């Protein structure tokens, strides 16, 4: 895959070679993400970070990743404060913004909108989530995390057993992750969801025709035994036709220390794209697991910086020059990593 100048819209555009390249560059970013060194390799470059849906970690980590490469960030965080609220088309917004910036990150509530925007953009566009469709950078950071966690257990991704729990219908992070994992060999997907919130049939078909095993469960316990990775997700309430309908699924599956200890293998890694819903009636991932060494959720968020730095470096053609523009930090590094 040619990265320089490319959009990143869907995990469909990656093969295993491209993933290896992204992860090799991500590994190189560790000293910068840890603030041991700084690099100015993207000095003068401007990122437009456009988020038309709520976000904390994706928006801020894309912005920080760009800053950590020496670039500058301009942000729009609400549709109502952009000209889209005045009826401007996505295409016109793209034509304008691509005159102001060198790369654009966009999140939007409609499936396909980021691709539509990208078609009119003169600079690379990275999809930070388009409605219930895809979230490619999340899937890459999840896969990067899975690979790292398994490596510390002397395992690779081939032969992976993963349980995906929750709202698999609307969860775009799940959609992208499932498709990305399908590039590996002999994956066993255990899908745990109420029948109405199952993984879209087109994705299930895609996984099966790539030779993987897909099993479906409507109960938590039988779905989470014998897996390497337990990937828990939130009910995507904002995508339901009504709040009343979303409320029917609130708190349906809850993973806590007792259930984990009783039903999971001792090495099972717990992941979640976050945010987890910590309201009393929801709590799909209980806080009583917070000290558990297998809880990888904040290792995921830390890894997100590495992967997003790698995407920018590759798309902007500086992946091999990051260290040339680097020096040690002059201030005390106060940061601790998960
Ligand atoms: C996810 C998303 O926005 O799709 N969040 C994220 O970017 N880490 C998952 C979610 O919102 O539940």
Coordinates of C-alpha atoms and ligand atoms in Angstrom, one line a residue:
X1 CA 0.0 0.0 0.0
X2 CA 1.2 3.5 -0.8
X3 CA 0.7 5.6 2.2
X4 CA 1.9 9.0 1.2
X5 CA -1.0 11.3 0.4
X6 CA -3.6 8.5 1.0
X7 CA -6.9 8.9 2.8
X8 CA -7.5 6.4 5.7
X9 CA -11.2 5.7 5.4
X10 CA -11.7 2.0 6.0
X11 CA -9.8 -1.0 7.3
X12 CA -10.6 -2.6 3.9
X13 CA -7.7 -0.7 2.4
X14 CA -5.1 -2.5 4.6
X15 CA -3.3 -5.9 4.0
X16 CA -0.9 -7.6 6.5
X17 CA 2.1 -5.8 4.9
X18 CA 0.5 -2.4 5.5
X19 CA -0.3 -3.3 9.1
X20 CA 3.2 -4.4 9.7
X21 CA 4.5 -1.1 8.3
X22 CA 2.1 0.9 10.5
X23 CA 3.1 -1.0 13.6
X24 CA 6.8 -0.8 12.9
X25 CA 6.5 3.0 12.6
X26 CA 4.3 3.1 15.8
X27 CA 7.0 1.2 17.7
X28 CA 9.5 4.0 16.7
X29 CA 7.2 6.6 18.2
X30 CA 7.5 5.3 21.8
X31 CA 10.3 7.8 23.0
X32 CA 8.2 10.7 21.7
X33 CA 4.9 9.5 23.2
X34 CA 6.7 8.9 26.5
X35 CA 8.1 12.5 26.2
X36 CA 11.7 11.3 26.5
X37 CA 12.4 13.0 23.1
X38 CA 10.7 15.5 20.9
X39 CA 10.7 15.7 17.2
X40 CA 9.8 18.6 14.9
X41 CA 9.5 16.5 11.7
X42 CA 6.0 18.0 10.9
X43 CA 7.0 21.6 11.8
X44 CA 4.8 23.9 9.7
X45 CA 2.1 21.3 9.0
X46 CA -1.5 22.0 10.0
X47 CA -4.1 19.4 11.0
X48 CA -7.8 20.3 10.8
X49 CA -9.4 18.1 13.5
X50 CA -13.2 18.1 12.7
X51 CA -15.4 16.3 15.2
X52 CA -19.1 16.4 14.6
X53 CA -19.9 13.8 17.3
X54 CA -18.8 13.6 21.0
X55 CA -15.3 12.4 21.5
X56 CA -12.6 12.7 24.2
X57 CA -9.8 10.2 23.4
X58 CA -10.0 10.0 19.7
X59 CA -10.0 13.8 19.2
X60 CA -7.4 14.6 21.7
X61 CA -5.1 11.8 20.8
X62 CA -5.2 12.6 17.1
X63 CA -4.4 16.2 18.1
X64 CA -1.6 15.3 20.5
X65 CA -0.1 12.8 18.1
X66 CA 0.1 15.6 15.5
X67 CA 1.6 18.0 18.1
X68 CA 4.1 15.4 19.1
X69 CA 5.4 15.3 15.6
X70 CA 5.8 19.0 15.6
X71 CA 2.6 20.0 13.7
X72 CA -0.1 22.4 14.7
X73 CA -3.8 21.6 15.2
X74 CA -7.0 23.6 14.4
X75 CA -10.2 22.1 15.8
X76 CA -14.0 22.3 15.2
X77 CA -15.9 20.3 17.8
X78 CA -19.6 21.0 17.1
X79 CA -21.7 20.9 14.0
X80 CA -23.6 23.9 15.1
X81 CA -20.5 26.1 15.2
X82 CA -19.5 25.1 11.6
X83 CA -21.0 26.2 8.3
X84 CA -22.5 22.8 7.8
X85 CA -25.2 24.1 10.1
X86 CA -25.9 26.8 7.5
X87 CA -26.5 24.2 4.8
X88 CA -23.0 24.0 3.4
X89 CA -22.3 20.7 1.7
X90 CA -19.6 18.3 3.0
X91 CA -17.8 18.8 -0.3
X92 CA -17.6 22.5 0.0
X93 CA -16.3 22.3 3.5
X94 CA -13.7 19.8 2.3
X95 CA -12.7 22.1 -0.6
X96 CA -12.2 25.0 1.8
X97 CA -10.5 23.2 4.6
X98 CA -8.0 21.5 2.3
X99 CA -6.8 24.9 1.3
X100 CA -6.0 25.7 5.0
X101 CA -4.5 22.5 6.2
X102 CA -2.2 19.6 5.2
X103 CA -4.3 16.7 6.6
X104 CA -7.8 16.4 8.0
X105 CA -9.2 14.1 10.7
X106 CA -13.0 13.9 10.6
X107 CA -15.7 12.3 12.7
X108 CA -19.3 12.5 11.6
X109 CA -22.6 10.8 12.5
X110 CA -23.5 9.5 9.1
X111 CA -22.1 6.3 7.6
X112 CA -20.1 7.1 4.4
X113 CA -19.9 10.9 5.2
X114 CA -16.1 10.9 5.7
X115 CA -15.5 9.1 2.4
X116 CA -17.8 11.7 0.7
X117 CA -15.9 14.5 2.3
X118 CA -12.6 12.9 1.3
X119 CA -13.6 12.8 -2.4
X120 CA -13.6 16.6 -2.5
X121 CA -10.5 17.1 -0.3
X122 CA -7.2 18.0 -1.8
X123 CA -5.3 16.7 1.3
X124 CA -5.4 13.3 3.1
X125 CA -8.5 12.6 5.2
X126 CA -8.4 10.2 8.2
X127 CA -11.8 8.7 9.3
X128 CA -12.2 9.1 13.0
X129 CA -15.6 7.4 12.9
X130 CA -18.5 7.7 10.5
X131 CA -21.7 6.9 12.2
X132 CA -22.2 3.2 12.9
X133 CA -19.9 2.2 10.0
X134 CA -16.2 2.2 10.7
X135 CA -13.5 3.5 13.0
X136 CA -10.2 2.4 11.4
X137 CA -7.7 4.1 13.7
X138 CA -9.4 2.5 16.7
X139 CA -9.2 -0.9 15.1
X140 CA -5.5 -0.4 14.4
X141 CA -4.8 0.6 18.0
X142 CA -6.8 -2.3 19.2
X143 CA -4.9 -4.7 17.0
X144 CA -1.6 -3.1 18.0
X145 CA -2.6 -3.7 21.7
X146 CA -3.8 -7.3 21.1
X147 CA -0.5 -8.0 19.3
X148 CA 1.5 -6.5 22.2
X149 CA -0.5 -8.2 24.9
X150 CA -0.2 -11.6 23.2
X151 CA 3.5 -11.2 22.6
X152 CA 4.1 -10.8 26.3
X153 CA 2.4 -14.3 26.5
X154 CA 4.6 -15.7 23.7
X155 CA 1.6 -15.8 21.3
X156 CA 0.9 -14.3 17.9
X157 CA -2.5 -13.1 16.4
X158 CA -3.0 -16.2 14.2
X159 CA -5.3 -18.6 16.0
X160 CA -6.8 -15.8 18.2
X161 CA -9.9 -16.5 20.2
X162 CA -11.8 -13.2 20.8
X163 CA -15.2 -12.5 22.5
X164 CA -16.9 -9.3 21.4
X165 CA -19.6 -8.3 23.9
X166 CA -22.4 -5.7 23.7
X167 CA -23.9 -3.6 20.9
X168 CA -22.3 -5.2 17.9
X169 CA -24.9 -3.8 15.5
X170 CA -24.0 -0.1 15.9
X171 CA -20.5 -0.4 17.3
X172 CA -18.2 0.9 14.6
X173 CA -15.1 0.0 16.6
X174 CA -16.2 -3.6 16.6
X175 CA -17.0 -3.5 12.8
X176 CA -13.5 -2.3 11.9
X177 CA -11.7 -4.6 14.4
X178 CA -13.5 -7.7 13.2
X179 CA -12.6 -7.0 9.6
X180 CA -9.0 -6.2 10.4
X181 CA -8.6 -9.4 12.4
X182 CA -9.9 -11.3 9.4
X183 CA -6.5 -10.7 7.7
X184 CA -5.0 -13.2 10.2
X185 CA -5.4 -17.0 10.2
X186 CA -7.9 -19.1 12.1
X187 CA -9.6 -16.5 14.2
X188 CA -12.5 -17.7 16.4
X189 CA -14.9 -14.8 17.0
X190 CA -17.4 -15.3 19.8
X191 CA -20.1 -12.7 19.4
X192 CA -22.1 -11.9 22.5
X193 CA -25.1 -9.7 21.8
X194 CA -28.9 -9.7 22.1
X195 CA -30.2 -11.0 18.7
X196 CA -31.4 -7.5 17.7
X197 CA -27.9 -6.0 18.3
X198 CA -25.9 -8.7 16.5
X199 CA -22.9 -8.0 14.2
X200 CA -24.3 -7.0 10.7
X201 CA -24.8 -10.1 8.5
X202 CA -22.5 -8.8 5.8
X203 CA -19.6 -8.7 8.2
X204 CA -20.4 -12.1 9.6
X205 CA -20.4 -13.5 6.0
X206 CA -17.1 -11.8 5.3
X207 CA -15.5 -13.4 8.3
X208 CA -16.8 -16.8 7.5
X209 CA -15.9 -16.7 3.9
X210 CA -12.3 -15.7 5.0
X211 CA -12.2 -19.1 6.8
X212 CA -12.8 -18.0 10.4
X213 CA -15.1 -19.5 12.9
X214 CA -18.0 -17.2 14.2
X215 CA -20.2 -18.4 17.1
X216 CA -23.1 -16.3 18.4
X217 CA -24.4 -16.1 22.0
X218 CA -27.1 -14.1 23.7
X219 CA -25.8 -14.9 27.2
X220 CA -22.5 -13.5 28.6
X221 CA -21.2 -16.6 30.5
X222 CA -20.9 -19.1 27.6
X223 CA -19.5 -16.5 25.3
X224 CA -16.5 -15.4 27.4
X225 CA -14.9 -18.7 28.4
X226 CA -11.8 -19.9 26.5
X227 CA -10.8 -16.6 24.9
X228 CA -7.6 -14.7 24.7
X229 CA -9.3 -11.3 24.3
X230 CA -12.5 -10.1 25.9
X231 CA -13.6 -7.0 24.0
X232 CA -16.4 -5.3 25.9
X233 CA -18.4 -2.4 24.4
X234 CA -21.0 0.2 25.4
X235 CA -24.6 0.3 24.0
X236 CA -24.4 3.0 21.4
X237 CA -27.5 4.8 22.7
X238 CA -27.2 7.7 20.4
X239 CA -27.8 5.5 17.4
X240 CA -31.1 4.0 18.6
X241 CA -34.4 5.3 17.1
X242 CA -35.5 6.3 20.6
X243 CA -34.1 6.5 24.1
X244 CA -36.8 4.0 25.3
X245 CA -35.5 1.4 22.9
X246 CA -31.9 2.0 24.0
X247 CA -33.0 1.7 27.7
X248 CA -34.1 -1.9 27.0
X249 CA -30.4 -2.9 26.6
X250 CA -28.9 -0.8 29.4
X251 CA -27.0 -3.1 31.8
X252 CA -27.8 -6.2 29.9
X253 CA -24.2 -7.5 30.1
X254 CA -22.0 -6.6 32.9
X255 CA -18.5 -7.8 33.4
X256 CA -17.1 -7.6 36.9
X257 CA -14.3 -9.2 38.9
X258 CA -16.5 -12.1 40.2
X259 CA -17.8 -13.0 36.7
X260 CA -14.3 -12.7 35.2
X261 CA -12.7 -14.9 37.8
X262 CA -15.4 -17.5 37.6
X263 CA -15.8 -17.7 33.8
X264 CA -12.7 -16.5 32.0
X265 CA -9.3 -18.1 31.6
X266 CA -6.7 -16.5 33.9
X267 CA -4.8 -15.0 31.0
X268 CA -7.8 -13.4 29.2
X269 CA -7.0 -9.8 28.3
X270 CA -9.9 -7.4 28.9
X271 CA -10.3 -4.6 26.4
X272 CA -12.9 -1.8 25.7
X273 CA -12.7 1.0 23.1
X274 CA -14.0 3.4 25.8
X275 CA -15.8 5.4 26.9
X276 CA -17.4 2.8 29.2
X277 CA -20.8 3.7 30.5
X278 CA -20.2 4.1 34.3
X279 CA -23.8 5.1 35.1
X280 CA -25.3 2.8 37.7
X281 CA -27.8 1.1 35.4
X282 CA -25.2 0.4 32.7
X283 CA -21.7 -0.5 33.9
X284 CA -20.8 -3.0 31.2
X285 CA -17.3 -3.1 32.6
X286 CA -17.2 -2.7 36.4
X287 CA -14.7 -0.5 38.1
X288 CA -13.8 -3.4 40.5
X289 CA -11.5 -4.7 37.8
X290 CA -9.5 -1.4 37.7
X291 CA -6.4 -2.9 39.3
X292 CA -6.5 -6.1 37.4
X293 CA -3.3 -6.7 35.5
X294 CA -5.2 -8.1 32.5
X295 CA -7.3 -4.9 32.2
X296 CA -5.7 -3.3 29.1
X297 CA -8.0 -0.4 28.5
X298 CA -5.5 2.3 29.4
X299 CA -2.8 0.5 27.5
X300 CA -5.1 0.8 24.6
X301 CA -5.5 4.5 25.0
X302 CA -1.7 5.0 25.4
X303 CA -1.1 2.9 22.3
X304 CA -3.6 5.1 20.4
X305 CA -1.0 7.9 20.4
X306 CA 1.7 5.7 18.8
X307 CA -0.6 4.4 16.1
X308 CA -2.0 7.8 15.2
X309 CA 1.5 9.3 15.1
X310 CA 2.4 6.5 12.8
X311 CA -0.6 7.2 10.5
X312 CA 0.3 10.9 10.2
X313 CA 4.0 10.1 9.6
X314 CA 3.2 7.6 6.9
X315 CA 0.5 9.7 5.1
X316 CA 2.7 12.8 5.2
X317 CA 5.8 10.9 4.0
X318 CA 8.1 11.5 7.0
X319 CA 8.1 8.0 8.6
X320 CA 11.8 7.5 7.9
X321 CA 12.9 11.0 9.0
X322 CA 11.3 11.3 12.5
X323 CA 14.5 10.8 14.3
X324 CA 16.5 13.3 12.2
X325 CA 14.4 16.1 13.6
X326 CA 14.6 14.9 17.2
X327 CA 16.2 16.0 20.4
X328 CA 15.9 15.2 24.1
X329 CA 13.3 17.1 26.1
X330 CA 14.6 19.9 28.2
X331 CA 12.0 19.6 31.0
X332 CA 11.3 16.9 33.5
X333 CA 9.1 14.1 32.2
X334 CA 6.4 13.8 34.7
X335 CA 4.3 11.3 32.8
X336 CA 3.5 7.8 33.9
X337 CA 2.3 5.2 31.5
X338 CA -0.1 2.4 32.0
Ligands
LIG1 C1 -15.8 4.5 20.2 C2 -16.5 5.2 19.1 O1 -16.6 6.5 19.1 O2 -17.0 4.5 18.2 N1 -15.1 5.4 21.0 C3 -13.8 5.7 20.7 O3 -13.6 6.4 19.7 N2 -12.8 5.2 21.5 C4 -16.7 3.6 21.0 C5 -17.9 4.2 21.7 O4 -18.2 5.4 21.6 O5 -18.6 3.4 22.3

